[in-house]
mmCIF file of C-alpha atoms in Angstrom:
data_model
loop_
_atom_site.group_PDB
_atom_site.id
_atom_site.type_symbol
_atom_site.label_atom_id
_atom_site.label_comp_id
_atom_site.label_asym_id
_atom_site.label_seq_id
_atom_site.Cartn_x
_atom_site.Cartn_y
_atom_site.Cartn_z
ATOM 1 C CA MET A 272 76.850 59.912 -24.938
ATOM 2 C CA ASN A 273 75.141 63.375 -24.366
ATOM 3 C CA ARG A 274 71.726 63.463 -25.550
ATOM 4 C CA THR A 275 69.775 67.096 -24.641
ATOM 5 C CA PHE A 276 66.449 68.235 -25.480
ATOM 6 C CA ASP A 277 66.310 71.818 -26.979
ATOM 7 C CA PHE A 278 63.750 73.875 -24.992
ATOM 8 C CA LYS A 279 62.660 77.599 -24.511
ATOM 9 C CA GLU A 280 63.273 78.750 -21.142
ATOM 10 C CA THR A 281 60.318 80.272 -19.629
ATOM 11 C CA TRP A 282 59.199 81.954 -16.265
ATOM 12 C CA LEU A 283 58.524 78.398 -14.774
ATOM 13 C CA HIS A 284 62.435 77.794 -15.511
ATOM 14 C CA LYS A 285 63.248 81.061 -13.245
ATOM 15 C CA VAL A 286 60.960 79.576 -10.320
ATOM 16 C CA ASN A 287 63.120 78.805 -7.049
ATOM 17 C CA PRO A 288 63.364 74.791 -7.591
ATOM 18 C CA SER A 289 62.660 74.334 -3.592
ATOM 19 C CA VAL A 290 59.580 76.693 -3.797
ATOM 20 C CA LYS A 291 58.558 74.669 -6.655
ATOM 21 C CA LEU A 292 59.011 71.525 -5.067
ATOM 22 C CA ILE A 293 57.513 72.324 -1.867
ATOM 23 C CA TRP A 294 54.671 73.905 -3.527
ATOM 24 C CA LEU A 295 54.021 70.903 -6.094
ATOM 25 C CA VAL A 296 53.984 68.440 -3.205
ATOM 26 C CA ALA A 297 51.594 70.734 -1.393
ATOM 27 C CA LEU A 298 49.147 70.390 -4.436
ATOM 28 C CA PHE A 299 50.092 66.347 -4.647
ATOM 29 C CA ILE A 300 48.560 66.116 -1.180
ATOM 30 C CA ALA A 301 45.621 68.703 -1.961
ATOM 31 C CA VAL A 302 44.610 66.610 -4.821
ATOM 32 C CA LEU A 303 44.104 63.601 -2.742
ATOM 33 C CA PHE A 304 41.244 65.466 -1.103
ATOM 34 C CA ILE A 305 39.488 66.980 -4.106
ATOM 35 C CA GLN A 306 36.166 64.832 -4.518
ATOM 36 C CA ASN A 307 34.479 66.756 -6.820
ATOM 37 C CA PRO A 308 35.133 65.472 -10.285
ATOM 38 C CA SER A 309 34.085 68.369 -12.355
ATOM 39 C CA PHE A 310 36.336 70.357 -9.863
ATOM 40 C CA LEU A 311 39.513 68.036 -10.627
ATOM 41 C CA LEU A 312 38.433 68.126 -14.178
ATOM 42 C CA ASN A 313 38.675 71.818 -14.402
ATOM 43 C CA PHE A 314 41.969 71.864 -12.146
ATOM 44 C CA THR A 315 43.701 69.344 -14.282
ATOM 45 C CA PHE A 316 42.453 70.852 -17.602
ATOM 46 C CA MET A 317 44.197 74.254 -16.183
ATOM 47 C CA LEU A 318 47.563 72.299 -15.376
ATOM 48 C CA THR A 319 47.457 70.826 -19.094
ATOM 49 C CA VAL A 320 47.213 74.525 -20.319
ATOM 50 C CA LEU A 321 50.142 75.531 -18.225
ATOM 51 C CA LEU A 322 52.140 72.231 -19.164
ATOM 52 C CA PHE A 323 51.765 72.620 -22.768
ATOM 53 C CA CYS A 324 52.059 76.788 -22.990
ATOM 54 C CA PHE A 325 54.910 77.737 -20.380
ATOM 55 C CA SER A 326 57.144 74.493 -20.128
ATOM 56 C CA GLY A 327 58.943 75.662 -22.995
ATOM 57 C CA HIS A 328 59.045 72.250 -24.657
ATOM 58 C CA PRO A 329 57.485 71.958 -27.989
ATOM 59 C CA ALA A 330 53.736 70.577 -28.097
ATOM 60 C CA LYS A 331 54.505 67.209 -29.840
ATOM 61 C CA ARG A 332 57.317 66.455 -27.162
ATOM 62 C CA ILE A 333 54.923 67.123 -24.628
ATOM 63 C CA TRP A 334 52.261 64.874 -25.899
ATOM 64 C CA TRP A 335 54.689 62.051 -26.298
ATOM 65 C CA ILE A 336 55.730 62.445 -22.734
ATOM 66 C CA THR A 337 52.170 62.664 -21.263
ATOM 67 C CA PHE A 338 50.941 59.775 -23.209
ATOM 68 C CA PRO A 339 52.133 56.846 -21.442
ATOM 69 C CA PHE A 340 50.483 58.833 -18.366
ATOM 70 C CA LEU A 341 47.416 58.800 -20.062
ATOM 71 C CA LEU A 342 47.540 55.295 -20.900
ATOM 72 C CA ILE A 343 48.100 54.376 -17.128
ATOM 73 C CA SER A 344 45.344 56.701 -16.129
ATOM 74 C CA PHE A 345 42.956 55.214 -18.573
ATOM 75 C CA SER A 346 43.652 51.708 -17.592
ATOM 76 C CA THR A 347 43.284 52.894 -13.529
ATOM 77 C CA ALA A 348 39.977 54.401 -14.544
ATOM 78 C CA THR A 349 38.697 51.304 -16.285
ATOM 79 C CA SER A 350 39.755 48.885 -13.527
ATOM 80 C CA MET A 351 37.513 50.602 -11.090
ATOM 81 C CA ILE A 352 34.944 51.090 -13.605
ATOM 82 C CA PHE A 353 34.403 47.550 -14.922
ATOM 83 C CA PHE A 354 34.831 45.685 -11.844
ATOM 84 C CA GLY A 355 33.604 48.617 -8.902
ATOM 85 C CA LYS A 356 30.643 48.279 -6.627
ATOM 86 C CA GLY A 357 27.735 50.146 -6.838
ATOM 87 C CA GLU A 358 23.615 49.963 -6.407
ATOM 88 C CA GLU A 359 22.598 51.623 -9.938
ATOM 89 C CA LEU A 360 23.342 49.402 -12.482
ATOM 90 C CA TRP A 361 24.002 50.743 -15.708
ATOM 91 C CA PHE A 362 25.721 47.601 -17.672
ATOM 92 C CA HIS A 363 26.182 44.067 -16.978
ATOM 93 C CA TRP A 364 28.349 41.278 -18.817
ATOM 94 C CA GLY A 365 30.039 38.387 -17.384
ATOM 95 C CA LEU A 366 32.479 39.621 -14.872
ATOM 96 C CA ILE A 367 32.117 43.241 -16.087
ATOM 97 C CA SER A 368 29.466 45.242 -14.043
ATOM 98 C CA ILE A 369 29.280 49.244 -14.464
ATOM 99 C CA THR A 370 27.367 50.895 -12.086
ATOM 100 C CA LYS A 371 26.767 54.713 -11.588
ATOM 101 C CA GLU A 372 28.746 54.715 -8.695
ATOM 102 C CA SER A 373 31.901 52.615 -9.895
ATOM 103 C CA PHE A 374 31.743 54.745 -13.121
ATOM 104 C CA TYR A 375 32.213 58.230 -11.494
ATOM 105 C CA ARG A 376 34.808 56.757 -8.856
ATOM 106 C CA GLY A 377 36.913 55.227 -11.954
ATOM 107 C CA PHE A 378 36.552 58.135 -13.471
ATOM 108 C CA HIS A 379 37.600 60.259 -10.698
ATOM 109 C CA ILE A 380 40.838 58.125 -9.798
ATOM 110 C CA GLY A 381 41.938 57.984 -13.418
ATOM 111 C CA LEU A 382 41.703 61.835 -13.442
ATOM 112 C CA ARG A 383 43.143 62.013 -10.189
ATOM 113 C CA ALA A 384 46.443 59.744 -11.618
ATOM 114 C CA PHE A 385 46.407 62.079 -14.706
ATOM 115 C CA THR A 386 46.620 65.137 -12.416
ATOM 116 C CA PHE A 387 49.808 63.787 -10.357
ATOM 117 C CA SER A 388 51.615 63.011 -13.655
ATOM 118 C CA VAL A 389 51.134 66.491 -15.099
ATOM 119 C CA LEU A 390 52.231 68.171 -11.936
ATOM 120 C CA GLY A 391 55.462 65.809 -11.739
ATOM 121 C CA LEU A 392 56.194 66.519 -15.586
ATOM 122 C CA LEU A 393 55.513 70.456 -14.639
ATOM 123 C CA PHE A 394 58.144 70.026 -12.069
ATOM 124 C CA SER A 395 60.698 67.783 -14.218
ATOM 125 C CA LEU A 396 60.460 69.616 -17.311
ATOM 126 C CA THR A 397 61.155 73.164 -16.089
ATOM 127 C CA THR A 398 63.601 72.223 -13.289
ATOM 128 C CA ARG A 399 67.261 71.060 -14.208
ATOM 129 C CA PRO A 400 68.519 68.874 -11.586
ATOM 130 C CA VAL A 401 71.653 70.636 -10.851
ATOM 131 C CA PHE A 402 70.044 73.503 -9.903
ATOM 132 C CA LEU A 403 67.476 71.695 -7.584
ATOM 133 C CA PHE A 404 70.397 70.453 -5.540
ATOM 134 C CA TYR A 405 72.206 73.740 -5.096
ATOM 135 C CA SER A 406 68.778 75.162 -3.911
ATOM 136 C CA LEU A 407 68.281 72.121 -1.511
ATOM 137 C CA MET A 408 71.560 73.137 -0.254
ATOM 138 C CA GLN A 409 71.279 76.867 -0.050
ATOM 139 C CA GLN A 410 67.638 77.407 0.957
ATOM 140 C CA LEU A 411 66.690 74.026 2.469
ATOM 141 C CA LYS A 412 70.002 73.440 4.174
ATOM 142 C CA LEU A 413 70.992 69.986 2.682
ATOM 143 C CA LYS A 414 74.278 68.926 3.632
ATOM 144 C CA PRO A 415 76.662 69.069 0.579
ATOM 145 C CA LYS A 416 77.522 65.572 0.880
ATOM 146 C CA TYR A 417 74.305 64.371 0.323
ATOM 147 C CA ALA A 418 73.395 66.500 -2.503
ATOM 148 C CA TYR A 419 76.676 66.296 -4.079
ATOM 149 C CA SER A 420 76.128 62.483 -3.943
ATOM 150 C CA PHE A 421 73.011 62.657 -5.881
ATOM 151 C CA MET A 422 74.374 64.936 -8.458
ATOM 152 C CA ALA A 423 77.559 62.344 -9.007
ATOM 153 C CA GLY A 424 74.667 59.809 -9.048
ATOM 154 C CA ILE A 425 72.545 61.375 -11.955
ATOM 155 C CA ARG A 426 75.910 62.052 -13.659
ATOM 156 C CA LEU A 427 76.670 58.488 -13.896
ATOM 157 C CA ILE A 428 73.402 57.293 -15.724
ATOM 158 C CA PRO A 429 74.260 58.507 -19.243
ATOM 159 C CA ILE A 430 77.719 56.981 -18.611
ATOM 160 C CA MET A 431 76.339 53.563 -17.625
ATOM 161 C CA ILE A 432 74.145 53.841 -20.639
ATOM 162 C CA SER A 433 76.929 54.465 -22.975
ATOM 163 C CA GLU A 434 79.176 51.466 -21.394
ATOM 164 C CA PHE A 435 75.945 49.138 -22.321
ATOM 165 C CA GLN A 436 76.226 50.267 -25.763
ATOM 166 C CA ILE A 437 79.777 49.563 -25.734
ATOM 167 C CA ILE A 438 79.189 46.013 -24.344
ATOM 168 C CA ARG A 439 76.484 45.382 -26.717
ATOM 169 C CA SER A 440 78.647 46.178 -29.461
ATOM 170 C CA ALA A 441 81.765 44.393 -28.637
ATOM 171 C CA LEU A 442 79.515 41.571 -28.054
ATOM 172 C CA LYS A 443 78.185 41.762 -31.787
ATOM 173 C CA VAL A 444 81.951 42.111 -33.129
ATOM 174 C CA ARG A 445 83.102 38.792 -31.444
ATOM 175 C CA GLY A 446 79.814 37.210 -32.740
ATOM 176 C CA VAL A 447 78.311 36.171 -29.469
ATOM 177 C CA GLN A 448 74.774 34.733 -29.916
ATOM 178 C CA LYS A 449 72.322 35.455 -27.589
ATOM 179 C CA LYS A 450 70.510 31.993 -26.009
ATOM 180 C CA SER A 451 66.751 31.415 -25.908
ATOM 181 C CA GLY A 452 64.789 30.414 -22.908
ATOM 182 C CA LEU A 453 65.178 31.434 -19.389
ATOM 183 C CA LYS A 454 69.111 29.988 -18.961
ATOM 184 C CA GLY A 455 70.236 32.513 -22.023
ATOM 185 C CA PHE A 456 68.006 35.443 -20.292
ATOM 186 C CA TYR A 457 70.181 34.903 -17.065
ATOM 187 C CA GLN A 458 73.191 34.519 -18.755
ATOM 188 C CA THR A 459 72.567 37.912 -20.809
ATOM 189 C CA ILE A 460 71.876 39.446 -17.419
ATOM 190 C CA LYS A 461 75.124 38.519 -15.763
ATOM 191 C CA THR A 462 77.287 39.162 -19.037
ATOM 192 C CA TYR A 463 75.887 42.840 -18.632
ATOM 193 C CA SER A 464 75.413 43.405 -15.140
ATOM 194 C CA VAL A 465 79.089 42.063 -14.053
ATOM 195 C CA SER A 466 80.774 44.507 -16.281
ATOM 196 C CA LEU A 467 78.705 47.352 -15.461
ATOM 197 C CA LEU A 468 78.736 46.884 -11.904
ATOM 198 C CA SER A 469 82.420 46.409 -11.679
ATOM 199 C CA GLN A 470 82.995 49.868 -13.633
ATOM 200 C CA SER A 471 80.373 51.500 -11.676
ATOM 201 C CA ILE A 472 82.078 50.413 -8.096
ATOM 202 C CA ARG A 473 85.252 51.689 -9.234
ATOM 203 C CA ARG A 474 84.024 54.989 -10.432
ATOM 204 C CA ALA A 475 81.954 55.264 -7.439
ATOM 205 C CA HIS A 476 85.010 54.941 -5.355
ATOM 206 C CA ARG A 477 87.224 57.331 -7.275
ATOM 207 C CA ILE A 478 84.399 59.558 -6.618
ATOM 208 C CA ALA A 479 83.994 59.139 -3.086
ATOM 209 C CA ILE A 480 87.944 59.766 -2.676
ATOM 210 C CA ALA A 481 87.755 62.936 -4.578
ATOM 211 C CA MET A 482 84.804 64.199 -2.391
ATOM 212 C CA GLU A 483 86.605 63.280 0.991
ATOM 213 C CA ALA A 484 89.945 64.930 -0.522
ATOM 214 C CA LYS A 485 87.724 68.162 -1.094
ATOM 215 C CA ARG A 486 86.440 68.235 2.371
ATOM 216 C CA PHE A 487 82.736 67.621 1.455
ATOM 217 C CA SER A 488 81.851 66.359 4.989
ATOM 218 C CA ALA A 489 83.892 68.721 7.313
ATOM 219 C CA VAL A 490 83.297 72.282 5.863
ATOM 220 C CA GLN A 491 80.393 74.087 7.081
ATOM 221 C CA GLN A 492 80.495 77.531 5.389
ATOM 222 C CA ARG A 493 81.237 76.993 1.781
ATOM 223 C CA THR A 494 80.811 78.871 -1.494
ATOM 224 C CA TYR A 495 78.555 77.496 -4.232
ATOM 225 C CA TYR A 496 79.376 77.557 -8.049
ATOM 226 C CA TYR A 497 75.779 78.242 -8.689
ATOM 227 C CA GLU A 498 73.934 80.781 -6.539
ATOM 228 C CA THR A 499 70.050 80.195 -6.045
ATOM 229 C CA THR A 500 67.962 82.643 -4.935
ATOM 230 C CA PHE A 501 63.934 83.721 -4.331
ATOM 231 C CA SER A 502 62.623 86.246 -7.162
ATOM 232 C CA LYS A 503 59.501 87.465 -8.037
ATOM 233 C CA PHE A 504 58.984 84.382 -10.294
ATOM 234 C CA ASP A 505 58.376 82.613 -7.276
ATOM 235 C CA ILE A 506 55.599 84.350 -6.187
ATOM 236 C CA LEU A 507 54.352 84.402 -9.520
ATOM 237 C CA PHE A 508 54.466 80.802 -9.432
ATOM 238 C CA VAL A 509 52.372 80.335 -6.083
ATOM 239 C CA LEU A 510 49.998 83.160 -7.175
ATOM 240 C CA SER A 511 49.013 81.496 -10.507
ATOM 241 C CA PHE A 512 47.827 78.533 -8.453
ATOM 242 C CA LEU A 513 46.177 80.511 -5.877
ATOM 243 C CA ILE A 514 44.022 81.846 -8.871
ATOM 244 C CA ILE A 515 43.776 78.493 -10.811
ATOM 245 C CA LEU A 516 42.469 76.388 -7.914
ATOM 246 C CA PRO A 517 39.283 79.011 -6.846
ATOM 247 C CA ILE A 518 38.553 79.422 -10.534
ATOM 248 C CA ALA A 519 38.461 75.740 -10.930
ATOM 249 C CA TYR A 520 36.321 75.154 -7.933
ATOM 250 C CA GLU A 521 33.843 77.806 -8.824
ATOM 251 C CA ILE A 522 33.285 76.898 -12.261
ATOM 252 C CA GLY A 523 33.113 72.901 -11.034
ATOM 253 C CA MET A 524 30.275 74.116 -8.468
ATOM 254 C CA HIS A 525 28.148 76.621 -10.360
ATOM 255 C CA LEU A 526 28.276 74.531 -14.029
ATOM 256 C CA PRO A 527 29.036 71.070 -13.139
ATOM 257 C CA TYR A 528 29.865 68.549 -15.574
ATOM 258 C CA PHE A 529 28.451 65.601 -13.896
ATOM 259 C CA PRO A 530 25.582 64.620 -11.559
ATOM 260 C CA VAL A 531 27.728 63.919 -8.416
ATOM 261 C CA THR A 532 29.799 66.475 -6.427
ATOM 262 C CA ASP A 533 31.120 63.721 -4.300
ATOM 263 C CA VAL A 534 32.433 60.438 -5.541
ATOM 264 C CA ARG A 535 32.449 58.922 -1.967
ATOM 265 C CA GLY A 536 28.514 59.456 -1.612
#
């Protein structure tokens, strides 16, 4: 099984993965302290534009990847809007009580959740896992035995999915019928998990022996198949956010979309 998605390589793909990871984690933390919904809305909009225009993936694919996160953000926002507390009541019906404070807090929390998902997608859709681990080894000095172990684990996922499909096809050929109810569910889990786990343990054991044979844990100075370095695209990446953040803040402060500037008040 080898499913890959075609995409166009952009300048975001050329940014050093370690720089991208550290900077996006910093943005994750910064977003937690943004309390102005207008500012956060502007920032989220600019991030979304960056994702759709420079991730190198078709807009339709990005939309379908983003859609589940949009639903999660919406459900998070509605929970706070419908059942939050506040003083200025807007609507009340049964258990549902919408106040001015709960509405803006719910909207802000949902928007913040969506911002996190956009930041995550911006990283995952423009970063190859192999380059990330090579960069962690070379720039952040992560020990090779950990980096190669993670890479081997990622490589095993498609193999496990392929084995799952083979087991399912084999059961169909043999005419094995699925039993209904809780007992049938337990039997199905047992049938698949025993086979998959036994194969995975054997494969992991062979990989561990191979890594030990190649002295992954003993050699301090080593060469790498991929060389990752810093480049002008790293500066461009950081600068783009240093430009986006002040613009989003200024627009949010001088042309606010909402009458509140701090959802905590």
